């Protein structure tokens, strides 16, 4: 079991960083450049892990990235990666969607704890922005998830995956829920219309401003782990999961590329504009999807 | 809640450039052509340089020193000196080449110099023979 | 004032920031994300050009004026050259006039592309800066061929220009203009029509129309308020009275209106350049040698010249005193008033997220504020 | 021009400098009232710039206010002279807000005082304790030399004029020497003339 968890984390680490490298390459190509090699993020990560921290604000400051990493790892472990195999099945069947939704908020909270200790105004501002944005992001996503739970009559992800094998994919059955969840997923990924907490032009990378060395590397790693976990979650919920590594990569990559494209071509909202938008359009779409499930099945 | 459909959809056309060839160069392998007439490093035709120090006089940055060459190139050189340029101070304004009476001092289109030793920024203009061929 | 600033936090936006080209810091008092007070600070780029030219002869001073504004050196050179020509009574040839007009318009296009990158970058649209800086580089390549330098051209010399047009230059320019026309459509789709840009820019940084003329706001800031003034039309210099072009205006006075004015001006610049390519004389002097070139004595007189730069009217005051040195050269660019009088006013009660965008849209260039 | 006659009533003369440039010179005591009448009566609502010129030899500053009308089709320079010592000007920031920053700059660069100006703080030079730098008796080169050491590596520079003189003298000396040698040789030859036959035989 422990071996499987470590294997999973390593898999997610590698795939997450390769995705990040691909993200940088695709962005570069659209921008008319060659871009770095796909492995550049590995090099960055290794370089940062081998460096010392420049500033310290006590142990609470260091706890933040650790809490975030914990959240990411737990999310990763609880999301069923492969639908049919026994891989980690005994862990994932213990958790259900509600636990995951809680764990997904752990990241911003850890951020808030650490950055609050740091006292950097940009960091604090970034955290406040992040938490404000979270209100908007969670709403459509939670409504979509509630819709899926009602449709599957269960909050177990494994059950939701299994149901899609017989009843058809959720993306086809409940497209409105998918759109609502995807729009908020763009925000969860920090892609462009909603990349407000770490806006370099406004709050100078926000929460990450004070971190350096190993803890910045930890933040980067947890970011890529978490990104992978979120991609798998979306695939599990709407695309019927994946039974092999190839299918997993194919499905997650499709979702990932869609998010990249949105992130590239749009600018950044202001925080209240983002919340305003998220509470209107995606929420409306998700509510319509929910209503469709409740009244028409 | 009016939705700006054109504003939402038209930016997506940028994705079409994904498969276009990148417009940057992979620098060390492919280099950009530097056009003739680029204001790069100095070259000096020592056969015609008369050592008049016009270049030293006009240089507002005091970048030019007149020094003795290793051997005599031009018998008609009035002072027996040739210019040497401090590239820590030069701004490549090309005034020295404009005022050069025999037209021996020129700017080449070579423009890379990297060295650890700051003393190597004292640059001796390369000697060139035929101005007509390398006219800049 | 003091009571207003209770519970605010003070942050410095800059001196290094992505909003504008150059180092300038804005001290902000923030209540949440709302700005309660803004105070501009410069001094990170002071190089003392106005003092430096006092020690130099005319010919020597000419090479440093282009460094006054990094993104667009040519209006400075043009101003300097024209001021000296006015003082010395030099008349320059028609071909030199055409070439100088062409260089100014090329520079305007290049600056606009750089501005577009900054404007899009300030709202986090990282795609446009990469594109537009690349497109600007094609113009810099042409400059490199024409003048020998990419950024600091040192080309418009008192009495004309320093070099003749290289062979086939006008054809290359014409090709580039075709390319630019296509690109502007692309930028229109991806940037000017972008829903996020509209959402962010409309209604932000609105300049009060009544105070525009009195406070001396110039350029796009003025034209976006519906005031159709342009130095090129009102006080034509070089060849601008023989060229046919319009002055685009907008009525709203916000960031978006200024962006649209700039886009239209790019199209006008392309139009002007096409006419220049058509009308450019084949033969003619390019440089009228000023008498005693190296030891030229500037008459004891003063003059004031204005050039329309890509960010507004740029003026030089120049006085000679009968010696070889320039007694006083004062640079009054658009940035000084925009960065202090206007920006400090516009930022109050706006948000932190708007700072970079507003700064960029006013065309502020810090090296020009402090010279 | 209309403005010229209006100014003539105030016994001031309008001078056309360039195509779109006029200037009027006024005494310091009438400056403020003239600027106000330019703004309120003549319609010159824009203050484009204020600049200062240091006429060190004559001992005064020449201040130029550049004004423009609503049409912006010409510039009028209103010029006045003030004493260099304890220079002081009326502040215009209540009339033209942009004058605040221009005057602040002038205060820092020339040391001109503006009584009643609210923010005469540092503009670009922080913690500057020397003389206002744009006054012409401030020597940049001296200041720079006193602040920064130069690198010693360029000590081998030669003075070209000296070298030219040296070379010319050397040439002259060489010529002289050659001449002397020639003369000596000639003398020697003249001396040896009688033994010509012997030489020829050899």
mmCIF file of C-alpha atoms in Angstrom, chain C residues 65-199:
data_model
loop_
_atom_site.group_PDB
_atom_site.id
_atom_site.type_symbol
_atom_site.label_atom_id
_atom_site.label_comp_id
_atom_site.label_asym_id
_atom_site.label_seq_id
_atom_site.Cartn_x
_atom_site.Cartn_y
_atom_site.Cartn_z
ATOM 1 C CA UNK C 65 19.464 63.438 -26.877
ATOM 2 C CA UNK C 66 18.161 60.173 -28.285
ATOM 3 C CA UNK C 67 18.753 58.593 -24.907
ATOM 4 C CA UNK C 68 16.178 60.814 -23.277
ATOM 5 C CA UNK C 69 13.336 58.460 -24.058
ATOM 6 C CA UNK C 70 14.241 54.854 -24.652
ATOM 7 C CA UNK C 71 11.124 53.554 -26.426
ATOM 8 C CA UNK C 72 11.053 56.406 -28.894
ATOM 9 C CA UNK C 73 14.296 58.279 -29.425
ATOM 10 C CA UNK C 74 13.440 59.842 -32.746
ATOM 11 C CA UNK C 75 11.170 62.704 -31.681
ATOM 12 C CA UNK C 76 14.019 63.808 -29.431
ATOM 13 C CA UNK C 77 16.492 63.793 -32.289
ATOM 14 C CA UNK C 78 14.027 65.571 -34.502
ATOM 15 C CA UNK C 79 13.400 68.211 -31.852
ATOM 16 C CA UNK C 80 17.082 68.751 -31.270
ATOM 17 C CA UNK C 81 17.865 68.959 -34.955
ATOM 18 C CA UNK C 82 14.999 71.333 -35.639
ATOM 19 C CA UNK C 83 15.883 73.547 -32.695
ATOM 20 C CA UNK C 84 19.447 73.887 -33.943
ATOM 21 C CA UNK C 85 18.213 74.485 -37.477
ATOM 22 C CA UNK C 86 15.868 77.186 -36.211
ATOM 23 C CA UNK C 87 18.631 78.893 -34.287
ATOM 24 C CA UNK C 88 21.219 78.615 -37.033
ATOM 25 C CA UNK C 89 18.785 79.373 -39.839
ATOM 26 C CA UNK C 90 19.496 76.171 -41.724
ATOM 27 C CA UNK C 91 17.156 75.055 -44.463
ATOM 28 C CA UNK C 92 17.142 71.341 -45.114
ATOM 29 C CA UNK C 93 16.525 69.672 -48.425
ATOM 30 C CA UNK C 94 13.245 68.086 -49.398
ATOM 31 C CA UNK C 95 14.636 64.592 -49.445
ATOM 32 C CA UNK C 96 16.040 64.970 -45.954
ATOM 33 C CA UNK C 97 12.654 66.234 -44.823
ATOM 34 C CA UNK C 98 10.924 63.224 -46.305
ATOM 35 C CA UNK C 99 13.387 60.828 -44.743
ATOM 36 C CA UNK C 100 12.976 62.438 -41.358
ATOM 37 C CA UNK C 101 9.205 62.300 -41.590
ATOM 38 C CA UNK C 102 9.487 58.666 -42.541
ATOM 39 C CA UNK C 103 11.739 57.893 -39.584
ATOM 40 C CA UNK C 104 9.344 59.631 -37.220
ATOM 41 C CA UNK C 105 6.381 57.648 -38.473
ATOM 42 C CA UNK C 106 8.328 54.391 -38.391
ATOM 43 C CA UNK C 107 9.248 55.175 -34.836
ATOM 44 C CA UNK C 108 5.631 55.912 -34.011
ATOM 45 C CA UNK C 109 4.612 52.493 -35.275
ATOM 46 C CA UNK C 110 7.398 50.788 -33.344
ATOM 47 C CA UNK C 111 6.459 52.610 -30.158
ATOM 48 C CA UNK C 112 2.807 51.737 -30.578
ATOM 49 C CA UNK C 113 3.679 48.063 -30.823
ATOM 50 C CA UNK C 114 5.699 48.318 -27.653
ATOM 51 C CA UNK C 115 2.841 50.150 -25.962
ATOM 52 C CA UNK C 116 0.411 47.457 -27.051
ATOM 53 C CA UNK C 117 2.604 44.863 -25.408
ATOM 54 C CA UNK C 118 2.670 46.808 -22.184
ATOM 55 C CA UNK C 119 -1.038 47.459 -22.215
ATOM 56 C CA UNK C 120 -1.916 43.835 -22.798
ATOM 57 C CA UNK C 121 0.728 42.643 -20.377
ATOM 58 C CA UNK C 122 -0.676 44.806 -17.632
ATOM 59 C CA UNK C 123 -3.938 42.872 -17.717
ATOM 60 C CA UNK C 124 -2.128 39.539 -17.762
ATOM 61 C CA UNK C 125 -2.647 38.819 -21.437
ATOM 62 C CA UNK C 126 0.850 37.517 -21.994
ATOM 63 C CA UNK C 127 0.263 36.546 -25.599
ATOM 64 C CA UNK C 128 0.098 40.049 -27.054
ATOM 65 C CA UNK C 129 3.431 41.339 -25.672
ATOM 66 C CA UNK C 130 5.251 38.429 -27.257
ATOM 67 C CA UNK C 131 3.637 39.085 -30.589
ATOM 68 C CA UNK C 132 3.876 42.817 -30.614
ATOM 69 C CA UNK C 133 7.468 43.018 -29.461
ATOM 70 C CA UNK C 134 8.308 40.588 -32.244
ATOM 71 C CA UNK C 135 6.488 42.790 -34.742
ATOM 72 C CA UNK C 136 8.290 45.829 -33.398
ATOM 73 C CA UNK C 137 11.557 44.028 -33.971
ATOM 74 C CA UNK C 138 10.893 43.870 -37.696
ATOM 75 C CA UNK C 139 10.750 47.650 -37.642
ATOM 76 C CA UNK C 140 13.937 47.766 -35.606
ATOM 77 C CA UNK C 141 15.584 45.604 -38.265
ATOM 78 C CA UNK C 142 14.726 48.252 -40.819
ATOM 79 C CA UNK C 143 16.086 50.935 -38.530
ATOM 80 C CA UNK C 144 19.253 48.929 -38.191
ATOM 81 C CA UNK C 145 19.642 48.921 -41.908
ATOM 82 C CA UNK C 146 18.817 52.585 -42.326
ATOM 83 C CA UNK C 147 20.637 54.142 -39.406
ATOM 84 C CA UNK C 148 23.056 51.518 -38.132
ATOM 85 C CA UNK C 149 21.450 51.220 -34.720
ATOM 86 C CA UNK C 150 18.409 49.378 -33.490
ATOM 87 C CA UNK C 151 17.201 51.619 -30.702
ATOM 88 C CA UNK C 152 19.404 54.680 -30.576
ATOM 89 C CA UNK C 153 19.428 55.827 -34.148
ATOM 90 C CA UNK C 154 21.367 59.102 -33.945
ATOM 91 C CA UNK C 155 20.146 59.761 -37.434
ATOM 92 C CA UNK C 156 18.434 63.143 -37.700
ATOM 93 C CA UNK C 157 21.376 65.481 -37.702
ATOM 94 C CA UNK C 158 21.034 69.282 -37.635
ATOM 95 C CA UNK C 159 20.899 70.054 -41.336
ATOM 96 C CA UNK C 160 19.453 66.808 -42.587
ATOM 97 C CA UNK C 161 20.085 63.147 -41.954
ATOM 98 C CA UNK C 162 23.340 61.291 -41.627
ATOM 99 C CA UNK C 163 22.941 58.572 -44.215
ATOM 100 C CA UNK C 164 21.174 58.058 -47.464
ATOM 101 C CA UNK C 165 18.514 55.397 -47.880
ATOM 102 C CA UNK C 166 20.031 51.971 -48.509
ATOM 103 C CA UNK C 167 19.181 50.256 -51.754
ATOM 104 C CA UNK C 168 15.740 48.675 -51.809
ATOM 105 C CA UNK C 169 14.842 50.101 -48.444
ATOM 106 C CA UNK C 170 11.497 51.534 -49.493
ATOM 107 C CA UNK C 171 10.411 48.179 -50.932
ATOM 108 C CA UNK C 172 11.233 46.463 -47.684
ATOM 109 C CA UNK C 173 9.316 49.098 -45.779
ATOM 110 C CA UNK C 174 6.375 48.676 -48.091
ATOM 111 C CA UNK C 175 6.363 44.918 -47.511
ATOM 112 C CA UNK C 176 6.513 45.454 -43.783
ATOM 113 C CA UNK C 177 3.549 47.807 -43.934
ATOM 114 C CA UNK C 178 1.529 45.151 -45.745
ATOM 115 C CA UNK C 179 2.424 42.739 -42.982
ATOM 116 C CA UNK C 180 1.495 45.256 -40.299
ATOM 117 C CA UNK C 181 -1.894 45.878 -41.831
ATOM 118 C CA UNK C 182 -2.606 42.172 -41.591
ATOM 119 C CA UNK C 183 -1.306 42.018 -38.063
ATOM 120 C CA UNK C 184 -3.456 44.884 -36.863
ATOM 121 C CA UNK C 185 -6.524 42.862 -37.844
ATOM 122 C CA UNK C 186 -5.165 40.001 -35.756
ATOM 123 C CA UNK C 187 -4.540 42.304 -32.820
ATOM 124 C CA UNK C 188 -8.008 43.657 -33.263
ATOM 125 C CA UNK C 189 -9.440 40.183 -32.869
ATOM 126 C CA UNK C 190 -7.283 39.066 -30.010
ATOM 127 C CA UNK C 191 -6.734 42.230 -28.029
ATOM 128 C CA UNK C 192 -8.908 45.224 -28.819
ATOM 129 C CA UNK C 193 -12.059 43.117 -29.091
ATOM 130 C CA UNK C 194 -11.100 40.887 -26.211
ATOM 131 C CA UNK C 195 -13.959 40.715 -23.744
ATOM 132 C CA UNK C 196 -11.642 40.853 -20.761
ATOM 133 C CA UNK C 197 -9.805 43.903 -22.035
ATOM 134 C CA UNK C 198 -13.081 45.673 -22.609
ATOM 135 C CA UNK C 199 -14.297 44.713 -19.191
#
